[in-house]
Amino acid sequence: MNLSSAIFTRFDPYSGQLDGASYTERRLSQLRGAFADEAAYDAALAQDDPVIYTVATLEPAQGEGQLNYALGMLNPGRIGTEYYLTKGHYHAWRPAAECYLGLSGQGVMLLEDENSRESKLLPLLPNSIVYVPGYTAHRTINTGDTPLIYWGIYPSAAGHDYGAIAQRNFHKVVVAVDETPTLLDRLEFLNALHQAETQ
Ligand code: M6P
Ligand code: ZN
């Protein structure tokens, strides 16, 4: 076994800081195509390029049977009426599952089965766990007004496949309707947007 020094680590459940981690920062400009409302995306980006989320990753070991983990921090906000979200991914190794644990803030996870295309929307809250089965696209969404901090724990061999999402975004969107997070079909949402524009 080849274990790095990360056998015991401290983290902050409110800021998303994780000792010894490598950090990935995703700004708005890196999320082109993720949000449904392209006009709202362009307008927001013309104003500012904020950090939407960070991921602090620790890979204590690689290889069969090993686990890696990442502490996510997703800021609150919206593009149009769609809540800030992560890119979302399948695992490159499709059978790999993942556990998500909510630490602070308020959010949801959007799951989409690759074969049936069936969607599930699950709460991601403090003291709750979402089990993401294999062969399932998963995206995290902050529906609250404070940062959403959460763990993702996954097999070290899982890998991230973003290409499949870039080609075919999630079928559903989570948008604010009368200030309530609401799950809608992407196409229906886009049609309603275009109708509103042409009226
Ligand atoms: C969780 C884990 C990470 C993932 C991160 C952000 O912390 O699943 O592996 O990178 O969420 O999600 P994404 O990679 O889709 O941007
Ligand atoms: Zn994952």
Coordinates of C-alpha atoms and ligand atoms in Angstrom, one line a residue:
M1 CA 0.0 0.0 0.0
N2 CA 1.3 3.4 -0.9
L3 CA -0.4 5.9 1.5
S4 CA 0.6 9.5 1.5
S5 CA 0.7 11.5 4.8
A6 CA -3.1 12.2 4.5
I7 CA -4.2 9.5 6.9
F8 CA -5.5 12.2 9.3
T9 CA -6.7 15.6 8.2
R10 CA -8.7 18.5 9.5
F11 CA -11.3 20.5 7.6
D12 CA -13.6 23.5 8.2
P13 CA -17.2 22.7 7.5
Y14 CA -18.1 26.3 7.1
S15 CA -15.4 27.6 4.7
G16 CA -14.5 24.4 2.8
Q17 CA -10.8 24.6 3.8
L18 CA -9.1 21.2 3.9
D19 CA -5.5 20.8 5.2
G20 CA -3.1 19.6 2.6
A21 CA -5.6 19.6 -0.2
S22 CA -5.2 20.6 -3.8
Y23 CA -7.7 23.3 -4.8
T24 CA -9.7 23.7 -8.0
E25 CA -11.5 27.0 -8.5
R26 CA -14.4 27.3 -10.9
R27 CA -15.2 30.8 -12.0
L28 CA -18.3 31.8 -14.0
S29 CA -16.3 32.0 -17.2
Q30 CA -15.4 28.3 -16.9
L31 CA -19.0 27.3 -16.7
R32 CA -20.2 28.3 -20.2
G33 CA -22.9 25.9 -21.3
A34 CA -23.7 24.7 -17.8
F35 CA -26.5 27.3 -17.2
A36 CA -29.7 27.2 -19.3
D37 CA -30.3 30.9 -19.9
E38 CA -27.4 31.9 -22.2
A39 CA -28.4 35.6 -22.3
A40 CA -28.5 35.8 -18.5
Y41 CA -25.1 34.1 -18.4
D42 CA -23.5 36.6 -20.9
A43 CA -25.0 39.5 -19.0
A44 CA -23.7 38.2 -15.7
L45 CA -20.2 37.6 -17.1
A46 CA -20.1 41.1 -18.6
Q47 CA -20.4 42.4 -15.1
D48 CA -18.0 40.1 -13.2
D49 CA -16.3 36.7 -13.2
P50 CA -17.0 35.5 -9.6
V51 CA -15.8 32.2 -8.1
I52 CA -18.8 29.9 -8.3
Y53 CA -17.2 27.0 -6.4
T54 CA -14.0 25.5 -5.2
V55 CA -13.1 21.8 -4.7
A56 CA -10.4 20.8 -2.2
T57 CA -9.3 17.3 -3.1
L58 CA -7.2 14.8 -1.1
E59 CA -6.0 11.6 -2.7
P60 CA -4.4 9.7 0.2
A61 CA -3.8 6.7 -2.1
Q62 CA -4.5 5.4 -5.6
G63 CA -5.4 1.8 -6.6
E64 CA -7.9 -0.9 -6.2
G65 CA -10.0 -0.5 -3.0
Q66 CA -8.7 3.0 -2.2
L67 CA -10.9 6.1 -1.6
N68 CA -10.4 9.7 -2.5
Y69 CA -12.4 12.6 -1.2
A70 CA -13.2 16.2 -2.0
L71 CA -14.6 19.0 0.1
G72 CA -16.8 21.2 -2.0
M73 CA -17.7 24.9 -1.4
L74 CA -20.5 26.2 -3.7
N75 CA -21.4 29.8 -3.4
P76 CA -25.0 31.1 -3.3
G77 CA -26.3 33.0 -6.3
R78 CA -28.3 32.7 -9.6
I79 CA -27.9 33.1 -13.3
G80 CA -31.3 34.3 -14.3
T81 CA -33.5 32.2 -12.1
E82 CA -31.2 29.2 -12.2
Y83 CA -29.3 28.5 -9.0
Y84 CA -25.5 28.3 -8.9
L85 CA -24.4 24.8 -9.7
T86 CA -21.4 22.6 -10.3
K87 CA -20.4 21.4 -13.8
G88 CA -21.6 17.9 -12.9
H89 CA -20.1 14.7 -14.2
Y90 CA -20.3 11.0 -14.8
H91 CA -17.5 8.9 -13.4
A92 CA -15.1 7.9 -16.1
W93 CA -15.3 4.4 -14.6
R94 CA -19.1 4.2 -14.8
P95 CA -19.8 1.6 -12.1
A96 CA -18.1 3.9 -9.4
A97 CA -20.6 5.2 -6.8
E98 CA -20.1 8.2 -4.5
C99 CA -21.3 9.4 -1.1
Y100 CA -22.2 13.1 -0.7
L101 CA -22.5 14.4 2.9
G102 CA -23.9 17.8 3.6
L103 CA -22.0 19.9 6.1
S104 CA -23.4 23.5 6.0
G105 CA -25.7 25.5 3.8
Q106 CA -28.7 24.4 1.9
G107 CA -28.8 22.7 -1.5
V108 CA -29.9 19.8 -3.7
M109 CA -28.3 17.2 -5.9
L110 CA -29.6 16.5 -9.3
L111 CA -29.0 12.9 -10.4
E112 CA -29.7 11.5 -13.9
D113 CA -29.4 7.8 -14.8
E114 CA -27.4 7.4 -18.0
N115 CA -29.5 4.6 -19.4
S116 CA -33.1 5.4 -18.4
R117 CA -32.5 9.2 -18.3
E118 CA -34.6 9.3 -15.2
S119 CA -33.9 12.3 -12.9
K120 CA -33.9 12.5 -9.1
L121 CA -33.7 15.6 -7.0
L122 CA -32.4 15.0 -3.5
P123 CA -31.8 17.5 -0.6
L124 CA -28.2 18.1 0.3
L125 CA -28.3 19.4 3.9
P126 CA -26.2 19.2 7.1
N127 CA -26.4 15.8 8.7
S128 CA -27.6 14.1 5.5
I129 CA -26.1 11.7 3.0
V130 CA -26.9 11.3 -0.7
Y131 CA -25.7 8.0 -2.2
V132 CA -25.0 8.4 -5.9
P133 CA -25.1 5.1 -7.7
G134 CA -22.8 4.2 -10.6
Y135 CA -23.8 5.1 -14.1
T136 CA -25.4 8.3 -12.8
A137 CA -24.6 11.9 -13.7
H138 CA -24.5 14.2 -10.6
R139 CA -24.6 17.9 -10.1
T140 CA -24.7 20.0 -6.9
I141 CA -26.9 23.1 -6.7
N142 CA -27.0 25.8 -4.0
T143 CA -30.6 26.8 -3.3
G144 CA -29.8 28.7 -0.1
D145 CA -28.2 32.1 0.6
T146 CA -25.0 30.9 2.3
P147 CA -22.1 28.7 0.9
L148 CA -23.0 25.1 0.5
I149 CA -20.2 22.9 2.0
Y150 CA -20.3 19.2 1.4
W151 CA -18.1 16.1 1.1
G152 CA -17.8 13.8 -1.9
I153 CA -16.2 10.4 -1.2
Y154 CA -15.5 8.2 -4.1
P155 CA -13.3 5.3 -5.4
S156 CA -9.8 6.5 -6.4
A157 CA -10.3 4.9 -9.8
A158 CA -13.6 6.8 -10.4
G159 CA -12.3 9.7 -12.6
H160 CA -14.4 12.6 -13.9
D161 CA -16.2 12.5 -17.3
Y162 CA -17.3 16.1 -18.1
G163 CA -17.4 15.5 -21.8
A164 CA -20.7 13.6 -21.7
I165 CA -22.4 16.5 -19.8
A166 CA -20.9 19.1 -22.2
Q167 CA -22.4 17.2 -25.1
R168 CA -25.8 16.7 -23.5
N169 CA -26.6 18.7 -20.4
F170 CA -28.9 17.4 -17.7
H171 CA -32.5 17.0 -18.8
K172 CA -33.7 19.0 -15.8
V173 CA -33.0 22.5 -14.4
V174 CA -33.5 23.8 -10.9
V175 CA -34.8 27.3 -11.0
A176 CA -36.5 29.8 -8.6
V177 CA -40.2 29.9 -9.2
D178 CA -41.9 32.4 -6.8
E179 CA -38.6 32.1 -4.7
T180 CA -39.1 28.3 -4.4
P181 CA -36.5 25.9 -5.9
T182 CA -38.4 24.1 -8.7
L183 CA -37.4 21.2 -11.0
L184 CA -38.3 21.8 -14.6
D185 CA -37.6 20.1 -17.9
R186 CA -34.7 22.1 -19.6
L187 CA -36.6 22.2 -22.9
E188 CA -39.8 23.5 -21.3
F189 CA -37.9 26.1 -19.3
L190 CA -36.1 27.3 -22.5
N191 CA -39.3 27.4 -24.5
A192 CA -40.9 29.5 -21.8
L193 CA -37.9 31.9 -21.8
H194 CA -38.1 32.4 -25.6
Q195 CA -41.8 32.9 -25.5
A196 CA -41.4 35.6 -22.8
E197 CA -38.6 37.2 -25.0
T198 CA -40.8 37.4 -28.1
Q199 CA -43.9 38.8 -26.3
Ligands
M6P1 C1 -17.5 16.8 -5.1 C2 -16.8 15.6 -5.7 C3 -15.7 16.0 -6.6 C4 -16.2 17.0 -7.6 C5 -16.9 18.2 -6.9 C6 -17.4 19.2 -7.9 O1 -16.7 17.4 -4.2 O2 -17.7 14.8 -6.5 O3 -15.1 14.9 -7.2 O4 -15.1 17.4 -8.4 O5 -17.9 17.7 -6.1 O6 -18.2 18.7 -8.9 P1 -17.7 18.8 -10.5 O7 -16.5 18.0 -10.6 O8 -18.9 18.2 -11.2 O9 -17.5 20.2 -10.8
ZN2 ZN -18.5 12.2 -8.7

